[in-house]
Amino acid sequence: MTACGHIIFLGAPGAGKGTQAQVVAQRMLLPHVSTGDMLRASVGSGSEAGKRAKAIMESGALVGDDVILGIIAERLAHDDASGGVIFDGFPRTLVQAEGLDRLLESVGRLRVDHVLHIVLADEEIVSRLSGRRVCENCGAIYHVAFHPPMREGICDRCGSVLRQRDDDRPEVVRRRLAVYKSETEPLVSYYRNRAGYAEIDGSGDTAMVSARIAATLGIEG
Ligand SMILES: [Zn+2]
């Protein structure tokens, strides 16, 4: 239905943004573009932008906006991106958001079509993330409430002991949320008054959130 789709997802860690971005990408047959994945792929490809990113990462510094934008520009030039892309984890800063607008304009495309901001209460995010347990042996992911293993603390697949990642401890999650908010608030202000900006209730399971997004985008749910 939507002819062209440049869609941005905003949302705190744990709000389900990555999962929903994948669902929409599959439904709309658009590439799912995650900056983290792309950064790794770009470094692997040995392109100019990739070489710059590699040098910066090896120096221990954060990859800057110009490098990220260079990688996005390369990705948008691929044939499969001509009908739009689903951005996941990008833009992360105001400079990146402004850069994306210039980039889309320069290749003769419309501006960003949709900005979907998945909103979930902090306490819900803390409970989602702090309940997560991972198997360090096989990578399986469980949740103490939503997807518990058959035997407490033991991986169903391989029998190894499950652990909580440091990143998922409640106090660390709260810190990550504070960082996320200070980073994202300028982005929300940047997009809020545009056509195509929508806040999506992130509560409930994946299917419920997907249905809300489908209704917002006017695609079949
Ligand atoms: Zn396992």
PDB file of N, CA, C and O in Angstrom, residues 6 73 76-77 100-110:
ATOM      1  N   HIS A   6      10.531   5.234   3.918  1.00  0.00           N
ATOM      2  CA  HIS A   6      11.715   5.446   4.749  1.00  0.00           C
ATOM      3  C   HIS A   6      11.202   5.603   6.163  1.00  0.00           C
ATOM      4  O   HIS A   6      10.582   6.610   6.481  1.00  0.00           O
ATOM      5  N   ALA A  73      24.772   6.571   3.452  1.00  0.00           N
ATOM      6  CA  ALA A  73      24.730   7.005   2.045  1.00  0.00           C
ATOM      7  C   ALA A  73      25.058   5.831   1.131  1.00  0.00           C
ATOM      8  O   ALA A  73      24.396   5.615   0.111  1.00  0.00           O
ATOM      9  N   LEU A  76      22.038   3.460   1.067  1.00  0.00           N
ATOM     10  CA  LEU A  76      20.888   3.975   0.316  1.00  0.00           C
ATOM     11  C   LEU A  76      21.105   3.873  -1.187  1.00  0.00           C
ATOM     12  O   LEU A  76      20.159   3.901  -1.960  1.00  0.00           O
ATOM     13  N   ALA A  77      22.359   3.761  -1.608  1.00  0.00           N
ATOM     14  CA  ALA A  77      22.653   3.682  -3.040  1.00  0.00           C
ATOM     15  C   ALA A  77      22.439   2.277  -3.605  1.00  0.00           C
ATOM     16  O   ALA A  77      22.425   2.085  -4.817  1.00  0.00           O
ATOM     17  N   LEU A 100      20.463  12.890   7.398  1.00  0.00           N
ATOM     18  CA  LEU A 100      19.592  11.977   6.658  1.00  0.00           C
ATOM     19  C   LEU A 100      18.635  12.760   5.763  1.00  0.00           C
ATOM     20  O   LEU A 100      18.416  12.397   4.608  1.00  0.00           O
ATOM     21  N   ASP A 101      18.072  13.840   6.286  1.00  0.00           N
ATOM     22  CA  ASP A 101      17.171  14.659   5.471  1.00  0.00           C
ATOM     23  C   ASP A 101      17.893  15.193   4.233  1.00  0.00           C
ATOM     24  O   ASP A 101      17.359  15.157   3.126  1.00  0.00           O
ATOM     25  N   ARG A 102      19.113  15.674   4.433  1.00  0.00           N
ATOM     26  CA  ARG A 102      19.877  16.196   3.284  1.00  0.00           C
ATOM     27  C   ARG A 102      20.176  15.087   2.284  1.00  0.00           C
ATOM     28  O   ARG A 102      20.078  15.281   1.078  1.00  0.00           O
ATOM     29  N   LEU A 103      20.530  13.928   2.830  1.00  0.00           N
ATOM     30  CA  LEU A 103      20.876  12.778   1.998  1.00  0.00           C
ATOM     31  C   LEU A 103      19.691  12.357   1.128  1.00  0.00           C
ATOM     32  O   LEU A 103      19.825  12.145  -0.082  1.00  0.00           O
ATOM     33  N   LEU A 104      18.510  12.252   1.741  1.00  0.00           N
ATOM     34  CA  LEU A 104      17.323  11.825   1.005  1.00  0.00           C
ATOM     35  C   LEU A 104      16.974  12.858  -0.059  1.00  0.00           C
ATOM     36  O   LEU A 104      16.612  12.522  -1.180  1.00  0.00           O
ATOM     37  N   GLU A 105      17.110  14.127   0.294  1.00  0.00           N
ATOM     38  CA  GLU A 105      16.834  15.191  -0.659  1.00  0.00           C
ATOM     39  C   GLU A 105      17.789  15.117  -1.843  1.00  0.00           C
ATOM     40  O   GLU A 105      17.388  15.237  -2.991  1.00  0.00           O
ATOM     41  N   SER A 106      19.059  14.858  -1.543  1.00  0.00           N
ATOM     42  CA  SER A 106      20.071  14.871  -2.596  1.00  0.00           C
ATOM     43  C   SER A 106      19.901  13.713  -3.568  1.00  0.00           C
ATOM     44  O   SER A 106      20.332  13.796  -4.706  1.00  0.00           O
ATOM     45  N   VAL A 107      19.278  12.625  -3.143  1.00  0.00           N
ATOM     46  CA  VAL A 107      19.046  11.538  -4.092  1.00  0.00           C
ATOM     47  C   VAL A 107      17.623  11.605  -4.652  1.00  0.00           C
ATOM     48  O   VAL A 107      17.127  10.652  -5.238  1.00  0.00           O
ATOM     49  N   GLY A 108      16.975  12.748  -4.459  1.00  0.00           N
ATOM     50  CA  GLY A 108      15.681  12.988  -5.090  1.00  0.00           C
ATOM     51  C   GLY A 108      14.541  12.194  -4.493  1.00  0.00           C
ATOM     52  O   GLY A 108      13.553  11.915  -5.168  1.00  0.00           O
ATOM     53  N   ARG A 109      14.686  11.815  -3.240  1.00  0.00           N
ATOM     54  CA  ARG A 109      13.586  11.074  -2.630  1.00  0.00           C
ATOM     55  C   ARG A 109      12.803  11.987  -1.694  1.00  0.00           C
ATOM     56  O   ARG A 109      13.243  13.072  -1.343  1.00  0.00           O
ATOM     57  N   LEU A 110      11.658  11.504  -1.287  1.00  0.00           N
ATOM     58  CA  LEU A 110      10.908  12.234  -0.292  1.00  0.00           C
ATOM     59  C   LEU A 110      11.677  12.218   1.019  1.00  0.00           C
ATOM     60  O   LEU A 110      12.667  11.518   1.164  1.00  0.00           O
TER      61      LEU A 110
END
